[in-house]
Coordinates of C-alpha atoms in Angstrom, one line a residue:
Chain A
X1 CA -8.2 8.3 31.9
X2 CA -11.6 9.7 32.8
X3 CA -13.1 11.6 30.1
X4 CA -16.2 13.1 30.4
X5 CA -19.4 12.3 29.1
X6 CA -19.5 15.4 26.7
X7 CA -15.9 14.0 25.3
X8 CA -17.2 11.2 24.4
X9 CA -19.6 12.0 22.7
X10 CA -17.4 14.5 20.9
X11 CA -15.5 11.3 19.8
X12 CA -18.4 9.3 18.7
X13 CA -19.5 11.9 16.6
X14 CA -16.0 12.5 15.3
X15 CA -15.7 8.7 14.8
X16 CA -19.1 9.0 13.1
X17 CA -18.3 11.9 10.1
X18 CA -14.6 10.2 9.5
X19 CA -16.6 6.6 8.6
X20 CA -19.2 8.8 6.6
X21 CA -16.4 10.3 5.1
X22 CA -14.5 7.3 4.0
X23 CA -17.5 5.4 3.2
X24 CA -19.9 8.4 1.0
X25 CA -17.6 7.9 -2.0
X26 CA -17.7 4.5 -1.9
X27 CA -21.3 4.7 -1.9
X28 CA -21.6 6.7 -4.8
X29 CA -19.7 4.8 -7.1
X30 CA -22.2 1.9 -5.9
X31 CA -25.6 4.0 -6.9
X32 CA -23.8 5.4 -10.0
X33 CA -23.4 2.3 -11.7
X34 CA -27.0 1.8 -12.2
X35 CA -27.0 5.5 -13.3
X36 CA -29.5 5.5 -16.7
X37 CA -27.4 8.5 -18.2
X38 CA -24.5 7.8 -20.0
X39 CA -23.0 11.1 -19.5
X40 CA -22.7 11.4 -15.7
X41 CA -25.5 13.6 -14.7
X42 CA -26.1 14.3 -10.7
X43 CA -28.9 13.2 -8.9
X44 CA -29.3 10.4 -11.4
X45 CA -32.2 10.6 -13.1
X46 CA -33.4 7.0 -13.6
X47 CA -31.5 3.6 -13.1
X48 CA -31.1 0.3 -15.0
X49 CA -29.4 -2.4 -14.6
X50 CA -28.5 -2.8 -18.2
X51 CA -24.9 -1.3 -17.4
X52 CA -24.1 -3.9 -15.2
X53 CA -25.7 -7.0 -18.1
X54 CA -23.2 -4.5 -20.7
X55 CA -19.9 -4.7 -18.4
X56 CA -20.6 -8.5 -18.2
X57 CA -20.1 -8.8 -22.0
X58 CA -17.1 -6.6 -21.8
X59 CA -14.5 -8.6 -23.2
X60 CA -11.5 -6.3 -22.7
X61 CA -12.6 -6.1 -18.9
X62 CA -12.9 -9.7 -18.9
X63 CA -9.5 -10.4 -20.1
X64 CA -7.8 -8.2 -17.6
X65 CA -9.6 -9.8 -14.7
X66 CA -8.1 -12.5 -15.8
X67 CA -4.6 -11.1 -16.5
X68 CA -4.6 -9.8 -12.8
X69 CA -6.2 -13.2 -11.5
X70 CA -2.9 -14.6 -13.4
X71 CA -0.6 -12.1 -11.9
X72 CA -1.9 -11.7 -8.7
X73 CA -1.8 -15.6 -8.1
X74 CA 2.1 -15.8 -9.5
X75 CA 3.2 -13.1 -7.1
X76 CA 1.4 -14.9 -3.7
X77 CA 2.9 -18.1 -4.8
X78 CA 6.8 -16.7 -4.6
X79 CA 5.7 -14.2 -1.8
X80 CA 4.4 -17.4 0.2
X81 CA 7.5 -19.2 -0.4
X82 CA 10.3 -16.5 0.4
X83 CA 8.5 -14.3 3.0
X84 CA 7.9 -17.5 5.0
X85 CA 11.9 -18.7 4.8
X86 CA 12.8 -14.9 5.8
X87 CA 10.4 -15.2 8.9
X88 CA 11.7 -18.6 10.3
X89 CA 15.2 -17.0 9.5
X90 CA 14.4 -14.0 10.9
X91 CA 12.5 -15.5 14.0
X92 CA 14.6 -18.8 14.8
X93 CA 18.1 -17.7 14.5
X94 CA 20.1 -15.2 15.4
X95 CA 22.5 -13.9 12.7
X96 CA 24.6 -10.4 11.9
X97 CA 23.0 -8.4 9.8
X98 CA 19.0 -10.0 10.6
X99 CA 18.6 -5.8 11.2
X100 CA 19.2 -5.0 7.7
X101 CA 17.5 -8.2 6.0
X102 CA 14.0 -7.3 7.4
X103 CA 14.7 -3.3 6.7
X104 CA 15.2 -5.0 3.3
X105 CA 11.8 -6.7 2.9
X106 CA 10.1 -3.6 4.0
X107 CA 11.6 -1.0 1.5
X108 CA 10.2 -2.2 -1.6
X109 CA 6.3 -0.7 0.6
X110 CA 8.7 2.1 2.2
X111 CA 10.0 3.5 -1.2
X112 CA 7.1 5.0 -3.5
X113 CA 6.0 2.7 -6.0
X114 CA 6.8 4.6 -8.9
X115 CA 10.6 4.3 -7.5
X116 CA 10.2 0.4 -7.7
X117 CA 8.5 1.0 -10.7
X118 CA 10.8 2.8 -13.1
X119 CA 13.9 0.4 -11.1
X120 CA 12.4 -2.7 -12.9
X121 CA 11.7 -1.1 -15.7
X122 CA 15.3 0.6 -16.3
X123 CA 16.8 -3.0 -15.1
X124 CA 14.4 -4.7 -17.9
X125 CA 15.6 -1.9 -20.5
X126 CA 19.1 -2.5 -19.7
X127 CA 20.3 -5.3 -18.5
X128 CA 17.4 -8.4 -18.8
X129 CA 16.5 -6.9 -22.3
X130 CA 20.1 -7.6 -23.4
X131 CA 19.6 -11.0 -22.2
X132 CA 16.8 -11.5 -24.6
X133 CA 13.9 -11.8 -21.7
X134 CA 11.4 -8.9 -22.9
X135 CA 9.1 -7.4 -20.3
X136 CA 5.7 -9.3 -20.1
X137 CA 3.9 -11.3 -17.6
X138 CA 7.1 -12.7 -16.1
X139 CA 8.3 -9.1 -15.4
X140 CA 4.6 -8.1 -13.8
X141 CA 5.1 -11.0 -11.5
X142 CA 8.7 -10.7 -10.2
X143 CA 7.7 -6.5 -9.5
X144 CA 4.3 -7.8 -7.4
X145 CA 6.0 -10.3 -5.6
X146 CA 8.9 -8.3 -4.5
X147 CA 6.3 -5.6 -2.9
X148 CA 4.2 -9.0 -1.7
X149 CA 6.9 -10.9 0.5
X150 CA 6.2 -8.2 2.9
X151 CA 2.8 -9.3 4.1
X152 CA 3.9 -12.6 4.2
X153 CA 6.4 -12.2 6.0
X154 CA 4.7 -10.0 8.5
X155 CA 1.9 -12.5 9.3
X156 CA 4.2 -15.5 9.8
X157 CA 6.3 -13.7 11.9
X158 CA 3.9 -12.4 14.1
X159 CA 2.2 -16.3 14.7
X160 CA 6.0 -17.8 14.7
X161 CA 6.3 -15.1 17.7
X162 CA 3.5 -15.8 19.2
X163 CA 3.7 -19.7 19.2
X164 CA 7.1 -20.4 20.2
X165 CA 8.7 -23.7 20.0
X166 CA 7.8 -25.3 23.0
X167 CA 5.4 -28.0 20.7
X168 CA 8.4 -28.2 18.0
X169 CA 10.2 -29.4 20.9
X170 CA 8.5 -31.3 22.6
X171 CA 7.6 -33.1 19.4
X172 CA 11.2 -33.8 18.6
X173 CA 11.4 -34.9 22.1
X174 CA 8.9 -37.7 21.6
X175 CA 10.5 -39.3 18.8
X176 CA 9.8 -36.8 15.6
X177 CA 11.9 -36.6 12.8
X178 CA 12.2 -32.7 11.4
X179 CA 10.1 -33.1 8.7
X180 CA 7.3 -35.0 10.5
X181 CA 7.8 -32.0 13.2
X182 CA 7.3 -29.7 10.4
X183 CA 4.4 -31.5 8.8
X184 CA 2.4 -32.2 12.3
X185 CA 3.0 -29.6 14.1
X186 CA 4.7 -26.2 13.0
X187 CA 2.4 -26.5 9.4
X188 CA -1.0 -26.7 10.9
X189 CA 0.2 -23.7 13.3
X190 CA 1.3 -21.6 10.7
X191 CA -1.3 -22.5 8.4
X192 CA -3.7 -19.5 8.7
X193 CA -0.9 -17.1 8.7
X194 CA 0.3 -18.2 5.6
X195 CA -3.8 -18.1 4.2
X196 CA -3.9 -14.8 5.4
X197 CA -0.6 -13.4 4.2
X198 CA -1.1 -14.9 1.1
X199 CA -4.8 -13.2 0.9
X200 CA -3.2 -9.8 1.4
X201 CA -0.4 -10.6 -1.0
X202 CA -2.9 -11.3 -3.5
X203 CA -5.0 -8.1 -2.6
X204 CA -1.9 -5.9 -3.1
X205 CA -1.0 -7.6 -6.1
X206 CA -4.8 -7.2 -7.7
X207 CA -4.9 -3.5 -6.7
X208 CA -1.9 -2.9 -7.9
X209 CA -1.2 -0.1 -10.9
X210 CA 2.0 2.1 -10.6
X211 CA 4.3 -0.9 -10.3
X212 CA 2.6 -2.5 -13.0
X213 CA 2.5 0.4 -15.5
X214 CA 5.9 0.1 -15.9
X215 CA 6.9 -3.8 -15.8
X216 CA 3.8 -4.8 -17.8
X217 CA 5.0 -5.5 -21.9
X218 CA 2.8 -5.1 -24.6
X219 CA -0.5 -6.9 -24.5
X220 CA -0.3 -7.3 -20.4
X221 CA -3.8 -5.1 -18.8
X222 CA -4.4 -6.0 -15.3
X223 CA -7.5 -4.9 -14.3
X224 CA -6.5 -1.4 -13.0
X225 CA -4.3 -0.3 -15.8
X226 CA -7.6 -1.6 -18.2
X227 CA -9.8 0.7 -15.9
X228 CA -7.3 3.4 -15.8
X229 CA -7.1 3.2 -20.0
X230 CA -10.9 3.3 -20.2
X231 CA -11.4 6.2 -17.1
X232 CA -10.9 9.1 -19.8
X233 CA -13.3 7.7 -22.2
X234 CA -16.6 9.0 -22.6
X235 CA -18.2 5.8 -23.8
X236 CA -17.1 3.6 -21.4
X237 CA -17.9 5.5 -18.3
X238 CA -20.7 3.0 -17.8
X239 CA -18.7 0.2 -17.6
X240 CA -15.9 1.6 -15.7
X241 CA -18.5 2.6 -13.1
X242 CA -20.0 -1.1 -13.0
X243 CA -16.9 -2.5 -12.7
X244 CA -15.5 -0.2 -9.9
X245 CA -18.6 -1.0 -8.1
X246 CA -17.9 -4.8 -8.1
X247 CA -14.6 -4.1 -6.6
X248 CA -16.0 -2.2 -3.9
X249 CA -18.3 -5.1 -3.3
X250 CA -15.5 -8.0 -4.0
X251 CA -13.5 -5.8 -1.2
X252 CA -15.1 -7.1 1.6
X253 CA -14.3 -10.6 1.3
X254 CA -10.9 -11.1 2.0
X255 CA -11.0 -8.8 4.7
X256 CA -13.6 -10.9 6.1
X257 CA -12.2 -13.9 5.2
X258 CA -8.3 -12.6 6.7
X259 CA -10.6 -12.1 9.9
X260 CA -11.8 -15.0 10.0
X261 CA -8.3 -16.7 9.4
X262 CA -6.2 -15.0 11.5
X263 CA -8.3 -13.2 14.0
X264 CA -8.5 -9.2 14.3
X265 CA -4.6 -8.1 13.7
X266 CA -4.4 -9.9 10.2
X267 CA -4.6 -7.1 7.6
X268 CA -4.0 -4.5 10.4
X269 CA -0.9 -2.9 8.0
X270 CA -0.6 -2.7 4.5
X271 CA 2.1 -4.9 5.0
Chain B
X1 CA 16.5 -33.1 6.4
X2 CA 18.6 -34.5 9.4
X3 CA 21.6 -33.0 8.4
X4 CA 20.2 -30.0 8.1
X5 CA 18.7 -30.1 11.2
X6 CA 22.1 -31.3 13.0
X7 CA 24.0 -27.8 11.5
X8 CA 21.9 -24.5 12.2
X9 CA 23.9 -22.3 10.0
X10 CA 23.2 -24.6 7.6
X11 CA 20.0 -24.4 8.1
X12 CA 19.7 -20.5 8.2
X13 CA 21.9 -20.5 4.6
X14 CA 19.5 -22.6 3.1
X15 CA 16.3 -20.3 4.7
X16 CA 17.6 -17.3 3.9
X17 CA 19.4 -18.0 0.2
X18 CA 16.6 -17.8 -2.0
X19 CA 14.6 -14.7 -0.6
X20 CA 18.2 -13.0 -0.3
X21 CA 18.5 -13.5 -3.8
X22 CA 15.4 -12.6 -4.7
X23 CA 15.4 -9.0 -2.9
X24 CA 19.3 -8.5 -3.4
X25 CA 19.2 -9.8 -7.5
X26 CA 15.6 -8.6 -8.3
X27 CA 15.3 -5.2 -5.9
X28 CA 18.7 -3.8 -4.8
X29 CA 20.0 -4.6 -8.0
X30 CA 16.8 -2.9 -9.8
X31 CA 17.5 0.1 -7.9
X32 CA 21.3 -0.2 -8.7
X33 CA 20.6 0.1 -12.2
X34 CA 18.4 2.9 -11.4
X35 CA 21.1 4.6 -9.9
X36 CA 23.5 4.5 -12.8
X37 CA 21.2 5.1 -15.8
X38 CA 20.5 8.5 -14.0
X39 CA 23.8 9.2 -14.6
X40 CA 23.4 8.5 -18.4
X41 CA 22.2 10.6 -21.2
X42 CA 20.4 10.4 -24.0
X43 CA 21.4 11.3 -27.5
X44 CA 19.7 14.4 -28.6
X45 CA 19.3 13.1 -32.5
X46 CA 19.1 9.3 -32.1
X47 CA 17.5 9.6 -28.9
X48 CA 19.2 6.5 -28.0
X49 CA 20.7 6.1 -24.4
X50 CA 24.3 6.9 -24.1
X51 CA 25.8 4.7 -21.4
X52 CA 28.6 7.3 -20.0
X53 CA 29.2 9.0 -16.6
X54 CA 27.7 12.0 -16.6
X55 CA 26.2 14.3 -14.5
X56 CA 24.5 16.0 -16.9
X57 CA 21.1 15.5 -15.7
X58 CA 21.6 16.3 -11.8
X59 CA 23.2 19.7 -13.2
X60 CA 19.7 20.1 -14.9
X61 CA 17.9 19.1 -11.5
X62 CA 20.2 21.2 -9.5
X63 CA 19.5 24.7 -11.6
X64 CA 16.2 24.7 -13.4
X65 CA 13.6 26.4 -11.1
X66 CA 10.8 24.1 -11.8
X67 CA 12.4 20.8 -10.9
X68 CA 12.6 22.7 -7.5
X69 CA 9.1 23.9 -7.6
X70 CA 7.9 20.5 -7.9
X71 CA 10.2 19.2 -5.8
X72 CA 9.0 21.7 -2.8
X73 CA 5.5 21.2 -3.8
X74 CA 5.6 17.4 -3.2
X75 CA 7.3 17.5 -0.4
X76 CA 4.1 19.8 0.8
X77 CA 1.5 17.7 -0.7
X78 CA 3.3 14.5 1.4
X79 CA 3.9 17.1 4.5
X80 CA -0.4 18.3 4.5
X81 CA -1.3 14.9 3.6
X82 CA 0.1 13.2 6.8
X83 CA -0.6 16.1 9.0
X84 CA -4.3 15.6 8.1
X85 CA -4.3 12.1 8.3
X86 CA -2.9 12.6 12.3
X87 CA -5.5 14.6 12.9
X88 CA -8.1 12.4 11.4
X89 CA -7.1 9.2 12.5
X90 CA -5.8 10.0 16.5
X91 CA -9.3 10.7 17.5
X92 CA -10.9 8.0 15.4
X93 CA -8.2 5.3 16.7
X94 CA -8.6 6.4 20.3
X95 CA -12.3 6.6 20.2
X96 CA -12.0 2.6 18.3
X97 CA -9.3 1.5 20.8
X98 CA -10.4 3.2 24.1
X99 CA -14.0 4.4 24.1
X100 CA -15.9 1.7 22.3
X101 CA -17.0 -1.6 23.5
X102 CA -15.3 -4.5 22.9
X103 CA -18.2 -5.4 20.6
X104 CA -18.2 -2.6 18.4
X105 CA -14.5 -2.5 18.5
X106 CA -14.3 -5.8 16.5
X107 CA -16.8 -4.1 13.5
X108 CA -15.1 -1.0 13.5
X109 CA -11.5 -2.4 12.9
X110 CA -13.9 -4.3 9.7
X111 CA -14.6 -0.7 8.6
X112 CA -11.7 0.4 8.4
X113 CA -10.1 -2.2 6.5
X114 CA -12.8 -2.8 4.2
X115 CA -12.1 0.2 2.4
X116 CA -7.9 0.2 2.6
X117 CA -9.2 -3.1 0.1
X118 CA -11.2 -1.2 -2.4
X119 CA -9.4 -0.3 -5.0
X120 CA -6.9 2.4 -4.9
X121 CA -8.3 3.7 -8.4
X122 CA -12.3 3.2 -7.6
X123 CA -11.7 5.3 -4.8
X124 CA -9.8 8.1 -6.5
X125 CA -12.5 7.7 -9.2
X126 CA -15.2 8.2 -7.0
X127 CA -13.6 11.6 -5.9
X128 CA -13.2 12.4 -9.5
X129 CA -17.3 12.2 -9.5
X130 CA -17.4 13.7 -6.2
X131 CA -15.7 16.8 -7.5
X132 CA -16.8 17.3 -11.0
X133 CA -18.2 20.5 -12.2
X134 CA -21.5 20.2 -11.3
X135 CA -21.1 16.9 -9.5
X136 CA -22.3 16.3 -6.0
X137 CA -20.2 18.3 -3.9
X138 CA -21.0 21.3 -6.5
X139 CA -24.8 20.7 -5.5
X140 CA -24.2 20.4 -2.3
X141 CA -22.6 23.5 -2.2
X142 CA -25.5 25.2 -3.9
X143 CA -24.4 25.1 -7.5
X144 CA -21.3 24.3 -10.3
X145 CA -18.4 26.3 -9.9
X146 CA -18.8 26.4 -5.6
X147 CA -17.0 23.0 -5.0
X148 CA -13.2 22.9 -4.9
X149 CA -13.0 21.1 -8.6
X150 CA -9.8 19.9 -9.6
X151 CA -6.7 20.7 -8.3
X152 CA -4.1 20.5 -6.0
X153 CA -6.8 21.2 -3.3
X154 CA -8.4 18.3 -4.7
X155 CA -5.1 16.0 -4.6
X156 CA -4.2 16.5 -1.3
X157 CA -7.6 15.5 0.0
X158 CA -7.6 12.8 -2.3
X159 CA -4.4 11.5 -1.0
X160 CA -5.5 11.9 2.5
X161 CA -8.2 10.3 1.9
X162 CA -6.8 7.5 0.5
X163 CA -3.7 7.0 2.8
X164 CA -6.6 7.5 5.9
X165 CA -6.6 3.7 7.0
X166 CA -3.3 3.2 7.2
X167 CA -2.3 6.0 9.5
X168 CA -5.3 4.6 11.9
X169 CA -4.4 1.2 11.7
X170 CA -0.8 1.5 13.1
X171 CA -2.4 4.4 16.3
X172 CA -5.0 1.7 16.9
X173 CA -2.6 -1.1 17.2
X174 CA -0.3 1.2 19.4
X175 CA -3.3 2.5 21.7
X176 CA -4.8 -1.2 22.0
X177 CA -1.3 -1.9 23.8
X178 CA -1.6 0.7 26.1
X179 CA -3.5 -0.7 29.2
X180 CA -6.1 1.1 30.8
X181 CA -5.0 0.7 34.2
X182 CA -1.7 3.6 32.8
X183 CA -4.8 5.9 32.2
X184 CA -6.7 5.0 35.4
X185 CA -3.3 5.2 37.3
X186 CA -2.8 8.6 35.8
X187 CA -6.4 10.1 36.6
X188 CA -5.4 8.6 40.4
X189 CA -2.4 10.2 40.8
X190 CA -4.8 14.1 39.8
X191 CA -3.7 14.2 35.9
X192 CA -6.9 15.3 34.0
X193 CA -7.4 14.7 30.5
X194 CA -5.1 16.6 28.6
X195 CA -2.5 16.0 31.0
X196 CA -3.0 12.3 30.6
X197 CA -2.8 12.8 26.8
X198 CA 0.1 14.8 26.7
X199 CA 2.6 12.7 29.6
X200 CA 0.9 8.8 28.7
X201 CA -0.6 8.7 25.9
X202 CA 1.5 10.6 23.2
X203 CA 4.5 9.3 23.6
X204 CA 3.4 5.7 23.4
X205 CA 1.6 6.8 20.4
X206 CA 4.5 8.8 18.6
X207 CA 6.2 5.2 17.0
X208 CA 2.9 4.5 15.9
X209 CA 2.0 8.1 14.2
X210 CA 6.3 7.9 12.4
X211 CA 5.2 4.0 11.2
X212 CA 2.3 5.0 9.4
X213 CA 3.3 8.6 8.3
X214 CA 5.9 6.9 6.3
X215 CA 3.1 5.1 4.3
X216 CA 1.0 8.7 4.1
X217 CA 4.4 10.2 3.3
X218 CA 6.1 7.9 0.9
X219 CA 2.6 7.0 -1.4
X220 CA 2.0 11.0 -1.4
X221 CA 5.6 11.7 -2.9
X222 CA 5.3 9.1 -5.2
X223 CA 2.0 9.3 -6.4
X224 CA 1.0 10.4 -10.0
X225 CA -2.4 8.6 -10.8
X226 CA -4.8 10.5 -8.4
X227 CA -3.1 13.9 -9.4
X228 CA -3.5 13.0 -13.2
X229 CA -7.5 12.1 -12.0
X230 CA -8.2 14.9 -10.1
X231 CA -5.3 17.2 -10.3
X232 CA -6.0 19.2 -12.8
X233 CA -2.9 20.8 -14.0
X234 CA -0.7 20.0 -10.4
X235 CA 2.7 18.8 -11.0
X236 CA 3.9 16.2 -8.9
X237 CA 7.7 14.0 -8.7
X238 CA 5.8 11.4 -9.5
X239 CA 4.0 13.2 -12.7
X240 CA 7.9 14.0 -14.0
X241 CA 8.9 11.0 -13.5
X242 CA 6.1 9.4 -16.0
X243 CA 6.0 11.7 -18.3
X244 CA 10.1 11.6 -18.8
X245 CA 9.4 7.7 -19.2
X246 CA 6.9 8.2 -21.3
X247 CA 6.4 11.1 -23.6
X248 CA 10.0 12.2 -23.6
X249 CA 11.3 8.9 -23.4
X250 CA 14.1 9.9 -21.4
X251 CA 15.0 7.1 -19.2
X252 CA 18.0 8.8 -17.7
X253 CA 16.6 11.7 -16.9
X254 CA 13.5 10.3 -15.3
X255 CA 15.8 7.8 -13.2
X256 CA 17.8 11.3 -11.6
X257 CA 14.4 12.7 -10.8
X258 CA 13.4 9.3 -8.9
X259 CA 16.1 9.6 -7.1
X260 CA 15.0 13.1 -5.2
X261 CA 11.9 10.7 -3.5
X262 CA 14.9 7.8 -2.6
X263 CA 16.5 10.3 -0.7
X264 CA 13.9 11.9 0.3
X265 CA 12.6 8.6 2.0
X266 CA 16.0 7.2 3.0
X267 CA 16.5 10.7 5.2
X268 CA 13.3 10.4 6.7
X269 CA 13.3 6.7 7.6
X270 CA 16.8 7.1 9.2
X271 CA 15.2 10.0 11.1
X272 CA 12.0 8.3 12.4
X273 CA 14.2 4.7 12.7
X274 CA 15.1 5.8 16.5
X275 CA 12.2 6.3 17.3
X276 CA 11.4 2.5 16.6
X277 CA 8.5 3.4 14.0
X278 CA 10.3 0.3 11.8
X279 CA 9.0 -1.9 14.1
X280 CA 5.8 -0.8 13.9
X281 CA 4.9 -1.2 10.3

């Protein structure tokens, strides 16, 4: 399609205010953080640093960086392991029902989380309770990796499609046993996928709050439900803002580093 | 290992057990539980649960006014939400996937995703800031009091702002596919623009705008956090849902009202499934 010089430059400009649009917030949470008021007053009228030297000594924020570092790494570990099964499954054979398995994978991101959400945390109530196995970490992780196995999945798929198994083959056809087939061959071709699968996993799992509002037991803050408990308070707007601008800032590395892995389609869904 | 690999459906059993049991054990059978404790009741003294069939709280659903208030008003926010996000992101995707160099291409996919990694609740923060009384959209608009505040004004921009990347990324990928010689044969054969848009480009691009509507869609229905941050009083599913888990401690009833978004969703992805959005997530 031609389109005339005047239309494009409608679109550039168009392009232009939707990435100011998405990017001015993002920008402002950066400046505020080194806002001198305590009480958010706009245009700031001096800035410090000392905010950010505060949030550092924060040791509630510290502890729930931790918490979702703990969380986060628990989910990609089982989403690594079961979304790359489901993906061989789904991509090497062909079986009744392979339709409905991958449906199955992506309804846990289809359904709102808060569905997912209050599921675990009425199966916890009534049924795992009764078994004696209170919510707590264990519960935060088996809610993250069940939303996780998706992106996972996804990425493996897509490089399991895109390979083939021409080299499987012709490995096994020069003398290979299965698992030095698998070791030597279909590893190293999977290997990014599975970095950046797991990369997203762990992204989803770090950003996540709904989910883990209602799995998490007592004593369990992830990072957002710590900066969701502290966004109301007065005297900790400060630090909120500090830490929200890190994770602006900490944002761009596994994008970058899902680009560099598995070129420009990795991370192109939330899934 | 060899054995394995000499029986295939062996093979595909021992692939598929564990995740199966996993999504089947873990999610299905979350869900079922869901499905039944809605169907429960909670003793009005004791306010323990009572585990009998009843249908008690769908009756409630069914005839008090506001559950269909909310219900309706959901179903709106989720409705504007995704219609801004087509607006916003067709142009943005095209101009990315069929306007911009190859070059610039690359960096702007990287702008689009950086942000889809921020945060979701930096980002609805940030509005909360944005809109304050007296914040920066108040001074921009040449005092407190002129902005929009808090609200359900505020939520749906929010949300669309927030769902934005993923209804691009799934256009891009669908306009990326499309070649440019279908466009250049178009213009050929006399079609102009619009024509081109309308008979080329829009149905290739109508599995694209279903798969990532049902993101925009789903996360507006469910969503309770950005309306308690910049809702102001706005009423949401999701905000019954928490508050019957929380403050009334009504497990039951909040499970029946999670089941208005399950349907909700199930309806819609049967309706998009044909056509073939699914595989476009």
């Amino acid at each position: 399609m031609t389109l005339s010089g005047p239309a494009r430059w409608a679109l550039r400009v168009f392009m232009g205010v939707g990435l100011t649009f998405i990017y001015v917030p993002l920008l402002l949470v950066l400046v505020n953080s080194f806002n001198g008021d305590r009480t958010f007053a706009w245009p700031p009228h001096d800035l410090t640093t000392r905010w950010w030297a505060a949030a550092w000594e924060n040791d509630g924020a510290r502890q729930a960086l931790i918490t979702s570092v703990r969380a986060g790494l628990g989910a990609t570990v089982i989403a690594l392991v079961l979304g790359t099964m489901v993906a061989f499954a789904v991509q090497r054979f062909a079986f009744f029902g392979r339709d409905t398995v991958s449906l199955l994978i992506v309804l846990p991101i289809a359904l709102p989380g808060i569905v997912t959400g209050i599921a675990l945390d009425s199966a916890w109530r009534s049924v795992m309770g009764d078994l004696g196995i209170g919510k707590g970490m264990f519960s935060v992780i088996v809610g993250h990796a069940t939303f996780c196995v998706v992106t996972v999945y996804n990425n493996v798929l897509a490089r399991l499609r895109r390979t083939g198994t021409n080299l499987e083959d012709a490995s096994a056809d020069l003398g290979a046993s299965p698992s030095q087939t698998f070791r030597f061959v279909t590893f190293p071709l999977i290997r990014s996928a599975l970095l950046a699968g797991g990369l997203l996993a762990f992204a989803l799992s770090f950003d996540e709050i709904i989910v883990t509002t209602f799995t998490a037991g007592p004593g369990v803050t992830t990072l957002p439900i710590w900066i969701f408990n502290n966004l109301f308070r007065p005297n900790q707007a400060p630090i909120v803002n500090v830490v929200a601008a890190v994770l602006i800032v900490l944002s761009v590395i596994p994008v970058w580093l899902a680009q560099r892995l598995a070129g420009p389609e990795a991370g192109a869904s939330r899934t | 290992m060899s054995y394995l690999h000499r029986h295939p459906r062996l093979r595909l059993a021992a692939l598929l057990s564990a995740p199966l049991l996993w999504l089947v054990v873990a999610y299905l059978g979350a869900l079922t539980v869901l499905l039944v404790s809605a169907f429960w009741t909670v003793n009005g003294f004791t306010g323990g649960v009572v585990r009998e069939f009843s249908l008690a709280n769908f009756r409630t659903l069914l005839t008090e006014e506001v559950y269909r208030a909310v219900t309706l008003r959901s179903l709106g926010v989720a409705a504007a939400v995704t219609a801004i996000c087509v607006v916003l992101a067709v142009p943005m995707a095209f101009f990315m996937a069929k306007v911009a160099s190859a070059r610039s291409r690359h960096w702007l996919v990287i702008a689009i995703l950086t942000p889809l990694w921020a945060s979701y609740l930096v980002k609805a923060y940030a509005w909360r800031i944005l809109l304050a009384n007296g914040g920066p959209i108040d001074t921009l608009l040449g005092g407190p009091g002129n902005g929009p505040g808090y609200g359900l004004f505020a939520t749906i921009l929010v949300l669309a702002y927030l769902w934005l990347p993923y209804m691009i990324l799934p256009i891009y990928a669908g306009l990326e596919r499309l070649p440019d010689s279908l466009l250049e044969a178009s213009a050929d054969l006399g079609a102009r623009a619009g024509r081109t848009l309308r008979a080329v480009v829009l149905p290739i691009l109508i599995p694209s705008i279903f798969a990532g509507s049902i993101f925009t869609f789903s996360l507006s229905l469910g969503d309770y956090i950005a309306v308690q941050i910049v809702g102001g009083k706005t009423q949401l599913i999701g905000n019954l849902v928490y508050a019957n888990i929380g403050a009334a401690n009504n497990l039951p009833f909040a499970a029946a009202i999670a089941t208005i978004p399950v349907v909700i969703m199930v309806i819609y992805l049967v309706a998009v499934r044909r056509s073939g959005a699914l595989e476009e997530l």
